[in-house]
Amino acid sequence: MPLNYEHQMTILKDILSNQQTDCCGTVSECEQIERLVKSLMTNESVQQQIKNVLPNIYAYGQAGKYSANLDDHILSHQQQLTEWINELS
């Protein structure tokens, strides 16, 4: 069963919140961020304000996936994570 818009938004916010709070994460979380963002960007239910921030979140997930030190990547994006979480809420 595919996830609906609300579930996708909740999961995305949860992953970003966990990474922001814990200052660590996994490659699979970064891959999940990419998948969720791709799906949300094509969803007509998503408000334009949220669609405007999704490419930045996608780039964050993609860069994290290929980062030599994921924890440092997350740590260096603390301010953006806070902003994105607020914008998605």
Coordinates of C-alpha atoms in Angstrom, one line a residue:
M1 CA 0.0 0.0 0.0
P2 CA 1.5 3.3 -1.0
L3 CA 2.0 6.0 1.6
N4 CA -0.4 9.0 1.3
Y5 CA 0.7 12.6 1.4
E6 CA 0.3 13.0 5.2
H7 CA 2.3 9.9 5.9
Q8 CA 5.1 10.9 3.6
M9 CA 5.3 14.3 5.2
T10 CA 5.3 12.8 8.7
I11 CA 8.1 10.4 7.8
L12 CA 10.2 13.1 6.2
K13 CA 9.8 15.4 9.2
D14 CA 10.6 12.5 11.5
I15 CA 13.8 11.7 9.7
L16 CA 14.9 15.3 9.5
S17 CA 14.0 15.9 13.2
N18 CA 15.9 12.8 14.3
Q19 CA 19.0 13.8 12.3
Q20 CA 18.8 17.3 13.7
T21 CA 18.3 16.2 17.3
D22 CA 20.8 13.3 17.2
C23 CA 23.4 14.9 14.9
C24 CA 23.8 11.6 13.2
G25 CA 22.0 9.4 10.6
T26 CA 22.4 6.6 8.1
V27 CA 22.8 6.3 4.4
S28 CA 19.5 4.5 4.2
E29 CA 17.8 7.6 5.8
C30 CA 19.4 9.8 3.2
E31 CA 18.0 7.4 0.5
Q32 CA 14.6 7.5 2.1
I33 CA 14.7 11.4 2.1
E34 CA 15.4 11.3 -1.6
R35 CA 12.5 8.9 -2.3
L36 CA 10.0 10.9 -0.2
V37 CA 11.0 14.2 -1.7
K38 CA 10.8 12.8 -5.3
S39 CA 7.3 11.6 -4.5
L40 CA 6.2 14.8 -2.8
M41 CA 7.5 16.9 -5.6
T42 CA 5.1 15.2 -8.1
N43 CA 2.1 15.2 -5.7
E44 CA -0.5 17.9 -6.5
S45 CA -1.6 18.0 -2.9
V46 CA 1.7 19.5 -1.8
Q47 CA 1.5 23.3 -1.3
Q48 CA 3.8 25.4 -3.5
Q49 CA 5.6 26.8 -0.4
I50 CA 6.6 23.3 0.6
K51 CA 7.5 22.4 -3.0
N52 CA 9.9 25.3 -3.0
V53 CA 12.0 23.8 -0.2
L54 CA 11.9 20.2 -1.3
P55 CA 14.8 20.5 -3.9
N56 CA 17.1 21.7 -1.0
I57 CA 16.1 18.8 1.1
Y58 CA 16.7 16.4 -1.8
A59 CA 20.1 17.9 -2.3
Y60 CA 20.8 17.5 1.4
G61 CA 19.8 13.8 1.2
Q62 CA 21.8 13.1 -1.9
A63 CA 25.0 14.9 -0.5
G64 CA 24.6 13.0 2.7
K65 CA 24.3 9.6 0.9
Y66 CA 27.7 10.2 -0.7
S67 CA 29.4 12.0 2.2
A68 CA 32.6 10.6 3.5
N69 CA 31.4 11.5 7.1
L70 CA 27.6 11.6 7.3
D71 CA 27.6 12.9 10.9
D72 CA 29.7 15.9 9.9
H73 CA 27.4 16.5 7.0
I74 CA 24.4 16.5 9.3
L75 CA 26.1 18.7 11.9
S76 CA 27.0 21.3 9.2
H77 CA 23.3 21.5 8.2
Q78 CA 21.8 22.0 11.6
Q79 CA 20.4 25.5 10.8
Q80 CA 18.9 24.3 7.5
L81 CA 17.4 21.2 9.2
T82 CA 15.6 23.5 11.8
E83 CA 14.3 25.7 9.0
W84 CA 13.1 22.8 6.9
I85 CA 11.3 21.2 9.8
N86 CA 9.6 24.4 10.5
E87 CA 8.6 25.0 6.9
L88 CA 7.2 21.4 6.6
S89 CA 5.1 21.8 9.7

